[in-house]
Structures are given as C-alpha cells and as structure tokens.
mmCIF file of C-alpha atoms and ligand atoms in Angstrom:
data_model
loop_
_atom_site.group_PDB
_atom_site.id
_atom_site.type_symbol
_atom_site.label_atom_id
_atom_site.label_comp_id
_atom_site.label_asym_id
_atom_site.label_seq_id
_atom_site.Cartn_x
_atom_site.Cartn_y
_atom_site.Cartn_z
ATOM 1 C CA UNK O 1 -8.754 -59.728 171.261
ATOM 2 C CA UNK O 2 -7.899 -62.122 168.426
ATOM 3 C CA UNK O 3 -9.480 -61.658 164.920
ATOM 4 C CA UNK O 4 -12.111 -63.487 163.371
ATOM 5 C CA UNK O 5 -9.306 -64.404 160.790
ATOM 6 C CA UNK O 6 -6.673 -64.976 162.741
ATOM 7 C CA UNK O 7 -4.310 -67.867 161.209
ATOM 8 C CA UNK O 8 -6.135 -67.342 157.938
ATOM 9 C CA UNK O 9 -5.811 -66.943 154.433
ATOM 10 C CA UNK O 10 -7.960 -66.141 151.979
ATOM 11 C CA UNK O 11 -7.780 -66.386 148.074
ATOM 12 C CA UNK O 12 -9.178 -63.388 145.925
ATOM 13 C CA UNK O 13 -9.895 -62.504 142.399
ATOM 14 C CA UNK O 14 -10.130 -58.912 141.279
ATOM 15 C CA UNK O 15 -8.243 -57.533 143.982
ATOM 16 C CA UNK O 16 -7.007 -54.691 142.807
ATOM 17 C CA UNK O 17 -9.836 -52.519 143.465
ATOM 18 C CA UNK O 18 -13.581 -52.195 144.117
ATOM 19 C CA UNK O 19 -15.091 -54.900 146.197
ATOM 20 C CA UNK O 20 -12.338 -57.202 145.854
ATOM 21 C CA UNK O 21 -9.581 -54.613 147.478
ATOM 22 C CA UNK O 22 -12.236 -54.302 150.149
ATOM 23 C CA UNK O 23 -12.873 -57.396 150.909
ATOM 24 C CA UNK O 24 -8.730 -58.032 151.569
ATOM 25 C CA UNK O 25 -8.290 -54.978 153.618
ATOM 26 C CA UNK O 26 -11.609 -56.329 155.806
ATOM 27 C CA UNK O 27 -10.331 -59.839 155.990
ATOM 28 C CA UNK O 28 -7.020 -58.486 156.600
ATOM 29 C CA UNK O 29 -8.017 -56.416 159.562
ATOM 30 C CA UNK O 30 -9.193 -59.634 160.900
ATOM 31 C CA UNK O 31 -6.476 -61.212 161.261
ATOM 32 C CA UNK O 32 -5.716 -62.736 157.669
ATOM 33 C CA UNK O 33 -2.994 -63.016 154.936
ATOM 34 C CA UNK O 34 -4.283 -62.668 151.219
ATOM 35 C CA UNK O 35 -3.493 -64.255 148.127
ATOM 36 C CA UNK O 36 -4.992 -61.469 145.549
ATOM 37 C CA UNK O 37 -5.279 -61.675 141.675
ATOM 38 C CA UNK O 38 -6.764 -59.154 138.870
ATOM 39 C CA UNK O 39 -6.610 -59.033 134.756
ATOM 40 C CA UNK O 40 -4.623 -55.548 135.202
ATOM 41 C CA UNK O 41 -5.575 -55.059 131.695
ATOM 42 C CA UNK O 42 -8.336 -54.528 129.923
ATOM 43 C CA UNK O 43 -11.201 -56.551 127.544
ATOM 44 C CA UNK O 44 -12.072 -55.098 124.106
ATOM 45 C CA UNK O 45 -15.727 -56.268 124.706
ATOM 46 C CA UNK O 46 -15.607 -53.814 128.071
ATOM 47 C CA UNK O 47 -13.641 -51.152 127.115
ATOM 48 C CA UNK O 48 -16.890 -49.118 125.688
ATOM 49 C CA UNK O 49 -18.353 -48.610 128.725
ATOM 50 C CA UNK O 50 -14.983 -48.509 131.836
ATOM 51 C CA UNK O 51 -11.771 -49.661 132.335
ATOM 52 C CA UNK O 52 -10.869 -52.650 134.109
ATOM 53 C CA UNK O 53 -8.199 -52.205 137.348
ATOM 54 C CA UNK O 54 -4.482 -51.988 136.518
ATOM 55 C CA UNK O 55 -1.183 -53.070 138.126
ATOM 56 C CA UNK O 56 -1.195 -49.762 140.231
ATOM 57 C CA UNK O 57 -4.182 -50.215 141.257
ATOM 58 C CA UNK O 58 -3.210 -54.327 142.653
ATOM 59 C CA UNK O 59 0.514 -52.285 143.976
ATOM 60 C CA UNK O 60 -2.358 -50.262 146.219
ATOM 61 C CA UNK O 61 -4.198 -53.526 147.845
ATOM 62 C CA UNK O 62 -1.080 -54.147 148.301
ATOM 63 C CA UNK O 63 0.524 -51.206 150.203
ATOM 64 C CA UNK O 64 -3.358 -51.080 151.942
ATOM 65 C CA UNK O 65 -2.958 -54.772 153.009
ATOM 66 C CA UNK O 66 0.263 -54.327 154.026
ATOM 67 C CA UNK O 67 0.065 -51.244 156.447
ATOM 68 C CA UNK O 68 -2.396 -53.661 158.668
ATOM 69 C CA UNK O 69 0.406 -55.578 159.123
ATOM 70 C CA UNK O 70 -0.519 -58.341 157.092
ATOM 71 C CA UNK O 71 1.031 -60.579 154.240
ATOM 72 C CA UNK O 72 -0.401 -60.406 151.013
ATOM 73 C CA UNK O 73 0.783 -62.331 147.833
ATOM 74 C CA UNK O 74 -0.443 -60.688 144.972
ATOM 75 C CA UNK O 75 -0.310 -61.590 140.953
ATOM 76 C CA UNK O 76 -1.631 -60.286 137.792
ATOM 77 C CA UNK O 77 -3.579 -62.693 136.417
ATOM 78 C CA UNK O 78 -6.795 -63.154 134.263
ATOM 79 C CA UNK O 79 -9.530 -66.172 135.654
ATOM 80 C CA UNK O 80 -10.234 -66.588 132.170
ATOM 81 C CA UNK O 81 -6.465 -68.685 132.089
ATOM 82 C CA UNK O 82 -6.778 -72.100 134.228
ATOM 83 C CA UNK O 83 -2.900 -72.505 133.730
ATOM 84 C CA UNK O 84 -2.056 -68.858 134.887
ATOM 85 C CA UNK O 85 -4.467 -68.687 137.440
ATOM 86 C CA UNK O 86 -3.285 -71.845 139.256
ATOM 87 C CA UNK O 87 0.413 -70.779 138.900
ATOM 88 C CA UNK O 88 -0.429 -67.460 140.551
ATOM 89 C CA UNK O 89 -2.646 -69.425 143.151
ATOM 90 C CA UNK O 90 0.123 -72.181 143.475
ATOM 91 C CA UNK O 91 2.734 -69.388 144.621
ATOM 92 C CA UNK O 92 0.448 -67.657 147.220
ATOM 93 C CA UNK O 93 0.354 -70.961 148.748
ATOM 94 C CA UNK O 94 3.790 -71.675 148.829
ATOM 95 C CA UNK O 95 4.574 -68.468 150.393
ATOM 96 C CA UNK O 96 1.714 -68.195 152.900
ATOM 97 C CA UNK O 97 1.480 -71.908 153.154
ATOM 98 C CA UNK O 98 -2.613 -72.634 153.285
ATOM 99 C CA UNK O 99 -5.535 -71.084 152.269
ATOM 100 C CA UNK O 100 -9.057 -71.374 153.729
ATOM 101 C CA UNK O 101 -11.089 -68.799 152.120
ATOM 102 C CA UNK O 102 -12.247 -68.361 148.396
ATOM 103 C CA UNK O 103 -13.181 -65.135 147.515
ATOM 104 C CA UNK O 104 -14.071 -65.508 143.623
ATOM 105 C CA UNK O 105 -14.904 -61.887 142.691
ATOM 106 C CA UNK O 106 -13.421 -60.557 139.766
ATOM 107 C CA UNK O 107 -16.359 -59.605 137.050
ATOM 108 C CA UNK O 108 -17.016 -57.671 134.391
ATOM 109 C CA UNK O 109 -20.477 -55.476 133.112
ATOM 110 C CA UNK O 110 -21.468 -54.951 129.751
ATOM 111 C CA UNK O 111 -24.761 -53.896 128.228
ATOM 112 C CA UNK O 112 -27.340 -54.678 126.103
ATOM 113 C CA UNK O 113 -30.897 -56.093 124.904
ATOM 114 C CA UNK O 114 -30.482 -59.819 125.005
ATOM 115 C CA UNK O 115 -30.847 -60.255 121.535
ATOM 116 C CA UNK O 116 -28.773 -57.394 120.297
ATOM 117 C CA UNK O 117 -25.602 -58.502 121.947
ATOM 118 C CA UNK O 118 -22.897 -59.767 120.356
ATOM 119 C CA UNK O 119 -21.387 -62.698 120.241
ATOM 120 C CA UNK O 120 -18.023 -61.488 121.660
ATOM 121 C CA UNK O 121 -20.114 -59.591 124.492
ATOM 122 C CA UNK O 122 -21.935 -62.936 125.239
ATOM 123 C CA UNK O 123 -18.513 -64.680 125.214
ATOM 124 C CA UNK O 124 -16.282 -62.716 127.170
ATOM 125 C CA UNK O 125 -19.486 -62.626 129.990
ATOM 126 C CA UNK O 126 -19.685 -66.447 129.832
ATOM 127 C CA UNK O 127 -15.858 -66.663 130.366
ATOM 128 C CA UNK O 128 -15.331 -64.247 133.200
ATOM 129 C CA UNK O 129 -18.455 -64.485 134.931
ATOM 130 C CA UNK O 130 -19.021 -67.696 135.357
ATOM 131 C CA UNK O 131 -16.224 -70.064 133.816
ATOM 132 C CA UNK O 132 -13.743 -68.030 135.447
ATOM 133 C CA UNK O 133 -15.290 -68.465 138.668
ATOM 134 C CA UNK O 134 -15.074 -71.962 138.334
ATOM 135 C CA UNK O 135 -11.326 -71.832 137.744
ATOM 136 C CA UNK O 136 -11.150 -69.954 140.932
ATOM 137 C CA UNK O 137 -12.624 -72.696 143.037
ATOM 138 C CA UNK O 138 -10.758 -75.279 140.637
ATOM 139 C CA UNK O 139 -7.362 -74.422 141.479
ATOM 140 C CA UNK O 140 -7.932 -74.100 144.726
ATOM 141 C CA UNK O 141 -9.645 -76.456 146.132
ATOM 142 C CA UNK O 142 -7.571 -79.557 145.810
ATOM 143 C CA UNK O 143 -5.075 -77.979 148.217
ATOM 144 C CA UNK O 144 -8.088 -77.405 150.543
ATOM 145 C CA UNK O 145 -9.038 -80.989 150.616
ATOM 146 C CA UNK O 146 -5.529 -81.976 150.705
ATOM 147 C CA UNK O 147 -5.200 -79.970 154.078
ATOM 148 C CA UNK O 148 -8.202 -81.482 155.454
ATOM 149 C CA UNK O 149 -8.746 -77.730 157.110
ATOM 150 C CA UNK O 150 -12.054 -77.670 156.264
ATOM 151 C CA UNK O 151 -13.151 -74.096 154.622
ATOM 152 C CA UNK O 152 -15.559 -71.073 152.906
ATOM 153 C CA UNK O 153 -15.676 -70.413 149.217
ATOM 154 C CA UNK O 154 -17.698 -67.701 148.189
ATOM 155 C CA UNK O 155 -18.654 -66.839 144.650
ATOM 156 C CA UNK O 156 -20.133 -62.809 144.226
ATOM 157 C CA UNK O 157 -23.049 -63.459 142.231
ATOM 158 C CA UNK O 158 -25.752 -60.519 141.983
ATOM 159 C CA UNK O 159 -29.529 -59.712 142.718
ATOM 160 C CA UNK O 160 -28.680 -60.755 139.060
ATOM 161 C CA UNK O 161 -28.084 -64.070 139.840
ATOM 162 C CA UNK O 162 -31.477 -64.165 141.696
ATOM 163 C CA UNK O 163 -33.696 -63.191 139.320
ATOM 164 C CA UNK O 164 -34.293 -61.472 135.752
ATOM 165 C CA UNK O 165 -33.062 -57.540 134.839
ATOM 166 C CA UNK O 166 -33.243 -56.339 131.113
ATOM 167 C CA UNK O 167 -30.415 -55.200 129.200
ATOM 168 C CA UNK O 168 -27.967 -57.509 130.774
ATOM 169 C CA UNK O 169 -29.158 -61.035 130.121
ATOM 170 C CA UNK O 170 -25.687 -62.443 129.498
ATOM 171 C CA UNK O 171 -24.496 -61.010 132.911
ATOM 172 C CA UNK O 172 -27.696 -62.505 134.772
ATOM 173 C CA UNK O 173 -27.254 -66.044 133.235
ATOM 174 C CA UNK O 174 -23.500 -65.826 134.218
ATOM 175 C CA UNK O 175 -24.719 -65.176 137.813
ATOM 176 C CA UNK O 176 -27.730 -67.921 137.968
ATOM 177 C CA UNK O 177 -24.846 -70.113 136.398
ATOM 178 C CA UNK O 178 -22.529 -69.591 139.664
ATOM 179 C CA UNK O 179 -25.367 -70.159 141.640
ATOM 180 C CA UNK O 180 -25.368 -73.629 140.673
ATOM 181 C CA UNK O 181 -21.552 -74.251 140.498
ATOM 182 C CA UNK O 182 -22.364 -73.255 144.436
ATOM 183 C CA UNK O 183 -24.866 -75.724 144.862
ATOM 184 C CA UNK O 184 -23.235 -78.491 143.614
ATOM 185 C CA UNK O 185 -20.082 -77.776 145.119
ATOM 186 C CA UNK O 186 -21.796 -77.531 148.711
ATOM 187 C CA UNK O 187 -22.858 -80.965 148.490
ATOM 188 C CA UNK O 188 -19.264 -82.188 147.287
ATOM 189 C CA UNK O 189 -17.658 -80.475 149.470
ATOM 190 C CA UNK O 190 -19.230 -80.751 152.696
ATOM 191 C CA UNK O 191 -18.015 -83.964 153.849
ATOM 192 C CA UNK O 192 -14.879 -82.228 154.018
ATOM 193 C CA UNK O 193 -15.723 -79.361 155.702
ATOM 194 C CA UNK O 194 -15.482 -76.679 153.149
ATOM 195 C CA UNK O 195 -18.837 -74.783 152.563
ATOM 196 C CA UNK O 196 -19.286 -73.179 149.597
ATOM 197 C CA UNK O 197 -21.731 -70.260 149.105
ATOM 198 C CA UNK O 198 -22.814 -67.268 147.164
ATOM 199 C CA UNK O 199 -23.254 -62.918 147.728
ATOM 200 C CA UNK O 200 -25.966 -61.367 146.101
ATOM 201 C CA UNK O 201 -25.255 -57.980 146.029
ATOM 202 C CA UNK O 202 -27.925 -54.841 144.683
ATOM 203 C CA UNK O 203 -26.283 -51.751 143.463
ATOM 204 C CA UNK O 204 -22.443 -50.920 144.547
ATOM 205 C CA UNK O 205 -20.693 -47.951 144.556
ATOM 206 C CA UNK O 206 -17.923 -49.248 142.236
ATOM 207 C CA UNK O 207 -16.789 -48.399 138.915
ATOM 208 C CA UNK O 208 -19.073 -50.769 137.736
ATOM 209 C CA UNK O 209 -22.253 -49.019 137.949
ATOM 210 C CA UNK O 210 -20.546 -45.419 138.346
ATOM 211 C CA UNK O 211 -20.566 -45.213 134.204
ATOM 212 C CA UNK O 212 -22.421 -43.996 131.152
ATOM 213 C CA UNK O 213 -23.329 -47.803 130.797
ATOM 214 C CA UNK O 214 -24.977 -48.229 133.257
ATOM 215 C CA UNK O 215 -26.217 -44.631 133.718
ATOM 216 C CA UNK O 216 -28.030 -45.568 129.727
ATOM 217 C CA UNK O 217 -29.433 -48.772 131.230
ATOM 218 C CA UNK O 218 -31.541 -46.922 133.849
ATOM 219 C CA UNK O 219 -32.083 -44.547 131.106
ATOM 220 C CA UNK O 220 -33.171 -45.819 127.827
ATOM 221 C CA UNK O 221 -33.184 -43.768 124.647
ATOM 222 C CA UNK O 222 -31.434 -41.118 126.184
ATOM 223 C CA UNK O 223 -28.568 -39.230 124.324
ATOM 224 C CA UNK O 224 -26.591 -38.127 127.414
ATOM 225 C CA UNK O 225 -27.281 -40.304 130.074
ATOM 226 C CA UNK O 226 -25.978 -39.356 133.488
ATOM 227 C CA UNK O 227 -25.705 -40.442 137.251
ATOM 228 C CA UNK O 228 -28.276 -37.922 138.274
ATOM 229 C CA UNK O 229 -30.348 -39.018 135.663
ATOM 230 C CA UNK O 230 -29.891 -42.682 136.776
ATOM 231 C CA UNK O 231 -30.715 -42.138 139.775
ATOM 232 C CA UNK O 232 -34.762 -42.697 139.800
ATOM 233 C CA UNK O 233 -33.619 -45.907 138.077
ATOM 234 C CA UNK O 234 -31.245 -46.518 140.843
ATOM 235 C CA UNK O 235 -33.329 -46.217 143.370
ATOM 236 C CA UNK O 236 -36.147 -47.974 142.289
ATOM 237 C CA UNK O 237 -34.536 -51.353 142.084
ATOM 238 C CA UNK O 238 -34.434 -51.245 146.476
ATOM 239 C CA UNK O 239 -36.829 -51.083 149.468
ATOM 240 C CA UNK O 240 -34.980 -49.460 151.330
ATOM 241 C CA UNK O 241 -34.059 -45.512 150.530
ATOM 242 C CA UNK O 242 -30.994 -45.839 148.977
ATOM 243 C CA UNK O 243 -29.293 -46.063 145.083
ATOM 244 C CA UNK O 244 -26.779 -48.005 146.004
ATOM 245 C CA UNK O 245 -24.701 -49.386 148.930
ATOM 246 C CA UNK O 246 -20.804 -49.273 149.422
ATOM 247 C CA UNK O 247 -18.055 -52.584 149.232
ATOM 248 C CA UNK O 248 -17.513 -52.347 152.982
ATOM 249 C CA UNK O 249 -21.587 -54.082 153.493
ATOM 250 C CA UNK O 250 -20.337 -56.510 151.163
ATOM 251 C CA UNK O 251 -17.320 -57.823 152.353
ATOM 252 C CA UNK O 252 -18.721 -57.612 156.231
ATOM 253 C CA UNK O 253 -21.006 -60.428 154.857
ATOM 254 C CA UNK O 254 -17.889 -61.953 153.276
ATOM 255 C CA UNK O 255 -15.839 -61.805 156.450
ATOM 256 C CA UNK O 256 -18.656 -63.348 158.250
ATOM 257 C CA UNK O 257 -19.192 -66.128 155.588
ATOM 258 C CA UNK O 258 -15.549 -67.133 155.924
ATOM 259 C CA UNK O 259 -15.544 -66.572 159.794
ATOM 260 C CA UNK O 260 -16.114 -69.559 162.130
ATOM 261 C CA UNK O 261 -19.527 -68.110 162.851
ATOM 262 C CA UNK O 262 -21.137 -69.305 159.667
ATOM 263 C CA UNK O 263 -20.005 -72.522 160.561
ATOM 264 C CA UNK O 264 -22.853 -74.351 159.700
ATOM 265 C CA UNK O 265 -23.644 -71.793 156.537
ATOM 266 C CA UNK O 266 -23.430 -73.826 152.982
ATOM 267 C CA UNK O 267 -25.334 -74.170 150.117
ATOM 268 C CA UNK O 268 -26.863 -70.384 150.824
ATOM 269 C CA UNK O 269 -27.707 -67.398 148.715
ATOM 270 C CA UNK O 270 -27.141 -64.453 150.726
ATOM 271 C CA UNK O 271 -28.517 -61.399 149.603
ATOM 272 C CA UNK O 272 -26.699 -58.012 150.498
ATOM 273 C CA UNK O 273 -29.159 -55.667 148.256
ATOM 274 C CA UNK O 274 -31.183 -53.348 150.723
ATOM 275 C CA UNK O 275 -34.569 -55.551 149.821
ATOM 276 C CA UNK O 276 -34.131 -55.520 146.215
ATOM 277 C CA UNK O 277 -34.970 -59.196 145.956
ATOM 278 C CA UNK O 278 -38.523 -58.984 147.716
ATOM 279 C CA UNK O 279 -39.509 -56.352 145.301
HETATM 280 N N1 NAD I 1 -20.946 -52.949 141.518
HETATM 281 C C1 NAD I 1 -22.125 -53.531 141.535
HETATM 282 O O1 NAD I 1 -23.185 -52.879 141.514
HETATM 283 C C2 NAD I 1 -22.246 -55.032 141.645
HETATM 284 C C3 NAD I 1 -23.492 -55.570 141.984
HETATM 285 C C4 NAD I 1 -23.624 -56.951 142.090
HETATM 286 C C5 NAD I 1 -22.519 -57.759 141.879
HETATM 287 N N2 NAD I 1 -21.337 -57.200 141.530
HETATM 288 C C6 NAD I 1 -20.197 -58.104 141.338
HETATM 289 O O2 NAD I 1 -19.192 -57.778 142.269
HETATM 290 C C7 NAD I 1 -17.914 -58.204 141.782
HETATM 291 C C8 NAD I 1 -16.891 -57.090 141.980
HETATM 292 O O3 NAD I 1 -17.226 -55.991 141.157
HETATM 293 P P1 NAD I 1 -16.949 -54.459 141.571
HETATM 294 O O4 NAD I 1 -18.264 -53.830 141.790
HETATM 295 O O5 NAD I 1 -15.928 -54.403 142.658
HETATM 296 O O6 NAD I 1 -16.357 -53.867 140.194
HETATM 297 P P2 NAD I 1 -14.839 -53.574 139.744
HETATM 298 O O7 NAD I 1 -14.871 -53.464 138.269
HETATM 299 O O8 NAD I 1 -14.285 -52.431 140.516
HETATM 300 O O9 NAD I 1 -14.041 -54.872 140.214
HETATM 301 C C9 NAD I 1 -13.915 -56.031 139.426
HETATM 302 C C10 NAD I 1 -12.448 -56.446 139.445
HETATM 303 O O10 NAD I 1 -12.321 -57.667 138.717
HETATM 304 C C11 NAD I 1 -11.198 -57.558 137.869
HETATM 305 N N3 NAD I 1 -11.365 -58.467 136.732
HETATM 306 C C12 NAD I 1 -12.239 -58.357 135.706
HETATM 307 N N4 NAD I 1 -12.051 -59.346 134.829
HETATM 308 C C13 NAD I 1 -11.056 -60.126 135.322
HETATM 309 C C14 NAD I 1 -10.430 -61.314 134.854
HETATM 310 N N5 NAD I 1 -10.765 -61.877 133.690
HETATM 311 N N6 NAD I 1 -9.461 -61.857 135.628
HETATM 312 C C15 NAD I 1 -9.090 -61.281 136.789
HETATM 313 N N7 NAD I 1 -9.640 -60.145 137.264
HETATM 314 C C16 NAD I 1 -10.620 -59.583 136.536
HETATM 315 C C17 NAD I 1 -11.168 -56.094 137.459
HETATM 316 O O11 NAD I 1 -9.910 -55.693 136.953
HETATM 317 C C18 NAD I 1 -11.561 -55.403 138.759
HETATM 318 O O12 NAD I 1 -10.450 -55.122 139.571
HETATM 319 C C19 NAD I 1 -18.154 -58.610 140.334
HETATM 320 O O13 NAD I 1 -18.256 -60.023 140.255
HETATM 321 C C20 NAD I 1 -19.489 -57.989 140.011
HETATM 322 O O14 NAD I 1 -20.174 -58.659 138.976
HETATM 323 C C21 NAD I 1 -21.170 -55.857 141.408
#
C-alpha cells in the first residue's frame, strides 16, 4: 500500500531532535523525503535552563531518516537568519526538487514573571518563536506557488498560543503571534491551494519541559525543584490523566495535516493537549 506521503517532501525546522526528528521519521515512513534544519548551537538567553540540539544530534535524523529508505537533505541553520535559512532551504530543493509540506518547529523555552524578564530573554523569544517562523514559511513558499502543487504549512504553536500561562508571557505572545501569521496566510494562500495551519500541543516529553526550568515553573519558590516535584503541576494543566504526552501524538496530527485527508483543513487551530484547552 502506498504512503500517505508518497511523492512528498516536507520542509522542517529543528530537526535534529525532539518533535522535529519525529515528525521526519513519521513523515518519512509515509512515504516522504525531508529537507531538515536546526541552530546546532546554542543561545546565551537559553543556556540557563537546557541545551539546544547539536550537529550529532541533526547526523542522527539523519541516519534515522535514512534507514527508512528515504532522502533527507539536512543543514545547520538558525530561523533567526532569513539569508541562511533560504540558502539551506534553496539546496533541499534543488536536490529533492519540490516541497509540499512546512513543518516550522524549531523553538526555544525560557522562564520568567512577565515583568522580570529581560530584555534579551524577550528578544531572543520574539526572534525564534515567532519571527523565525515566519522566515520558515517566507522562504518557502514562493517555490510552492511557483509549482502550483498546492500544499500544508504548519506552524507548532502551544496550548500557549491558545490562551494565557504565567511565567512565560514572552513564549505565549510568540505563540498567539503565529497564530495569526496562520490566519492570514490561510486566506492568501488558499487560492492556490496551500493551507496553512497551526499544532497546539500541552506538555511533551522533550527536553523542553524535562528541566529544572520548567520543573521551578510548576514549582515556585522552591530551592531544588524536581520532575517528581513537578509533577502535580504537570498534571494539573490536562483532563485527561496524564503529565505529559510523547512527539509521536504530535507529529501523527502533523502527518495528517500534510496528508491529502485534511484536504479541506486551513485556517485551523488544532489542539493535541489531552483537554488542556477546555480546562
Ligand atoms: N515540549 C513541549 O512541552 C512543547 C509544548 C508545546 C509546544 N512545543 C513546541 O514544540 C516545538 C518543538 O519543541 P520540542 O519539544 O521538540 O523541544 P526541543 O528543544 O527538543 O526541539 C526544538 C528544536 O529546535 C531547535 N532550534 C531552537 N532554536 C532554533 C533556531 N533559532 N533555529 C533553528 N533551530 C532551532 C533546537 O536546536 C531543537 O532541536 C517548539 O516550537 C516548542 O515551542 C513544545
């Protein structure tokens, strides 16, 4: 049986690991090639709290996407540079020679009362979160109009992006921001074919949330905060039983968003987050 990708390929940022790598292997099984980016480096601004992916960690996707049999161009590069972004975009096309799904997912997490962060935090939020996500659709989209192809883009927002948690207000205006990028790019780009929505995930099991960071966020005050600790906190942001849920539920809503099954899908939030939004 053919995949739900086959003769497909899909663009993604912060590939190297987490969601990202797990949304290539997914689409990959499917049937597709991948185009993959990541920083492979770090930002000062996140360093306090984990380490962003590195250029082992993209080799991996690699190797991963690779033993299903699949293409995979792959490229260190940061969303936060239009000119390097599009050059690494540029040369997965060349080499794969389309692309028909947008996967903009690289992010980053920092923490902090709204008014105690600082003004690099707030900045370096701004630029990855949501300016770099519209690079991602920027330097991509032309050559999706161009092929007349039609499309999905998908932008990984949060239950951040659908309404208001404390301690990371730059993170959840980031995340409302993309929201509208989405909207107005579902109206532009419908008439070619090319729907354009966004993922609203709860709690992953990613680096992300898996450090002291976060773990002090669910537990204010606290001189040792810890995942056990956390956990209450955790929890409590769900209806259904569970802390958090895993990449795979994530990108099975992203292969479905990019497969010909959604169609008709634009202009949508989806929420992947166990019934955190109607609580
Ligand atoms: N983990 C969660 O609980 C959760 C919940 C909701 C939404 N999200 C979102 O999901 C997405 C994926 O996060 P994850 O959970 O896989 O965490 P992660 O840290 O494992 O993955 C993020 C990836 O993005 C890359 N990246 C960061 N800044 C970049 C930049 N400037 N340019 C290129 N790549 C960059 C990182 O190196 C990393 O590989 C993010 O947008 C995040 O905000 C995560």
């Amino acid at each position: 049986m053919a995949g739900r990708m086959e003769g497909k390929v899909a663009f993604i940022t912060g590939a190297a690991r987490g969601q990202g790598r797990s949304h290539a292997l997914r689409l990959a099984q499917e049937g597709a090639d991948i185009i993959a980016v990541d920083i492979c480096a770090d930002i000062d601004t996140v360093t306090p709290y984990y380490p962003l992916a590195t250029e082992d960690e993209l080799a991996e996707t690699v190797r991963q996407v690779e033993a299903l049999d699949r293409r995979i161009v792959a490229r260190k590069a940061d969303v936060r540079d239009l000119a390097g972004l599009q050059s690494a975009f540029d040369e997965g096309l060349a080499q794969l020679g389309q692309v028909d799904t947008v996967v903009a997912n690289a992010g980053i997490a920092t923490y902090g009362k709204a008014w105690e962060l600082s003004g690099e935090q707030w900045k370096d939020m701004i630029d990855v979160n949501l300016t770099g996500v519209f690079h991602t659709a920027k330097v991509a989209i032309p050559a999706m109009i161009e092929a007349d192809r039609g499309g999905s883009i998908m932008f990984t927002s949060s239950i951040g992006g659908l309404k208001g948690i404390q301690h990371v207000a730059h993170y959840v205006s980031a995340k409302h921001g993309i929201v509208g990028l989405m909207r107005t790019l579902a109206n532009e780009l419908g008439p070619h074919r090319i729907r354009v929505n966004t993922i609203h995930p709860t709690n992953v099991d990613t680096i992300m949330i898996q450090n002291p960071g976060t773990y002090a966020m669910f537990s204010p005050g606290d001189p040792e905060p810890s995942q056990e600790k956390a956990m209450p906190g955790f929890m409590s942001l769900n209806t259904l039983p569970v802390p958090w849920i895993e990449s795979t539920d994530i990108s099975n809503a992203v292969l479905w968003l990019a497969s010909d099954e959604a169609r008709y899908v634009t202009g949508v939030t989806l929420p992947v987050d166990a019934g955190a939004y109607v609580k």
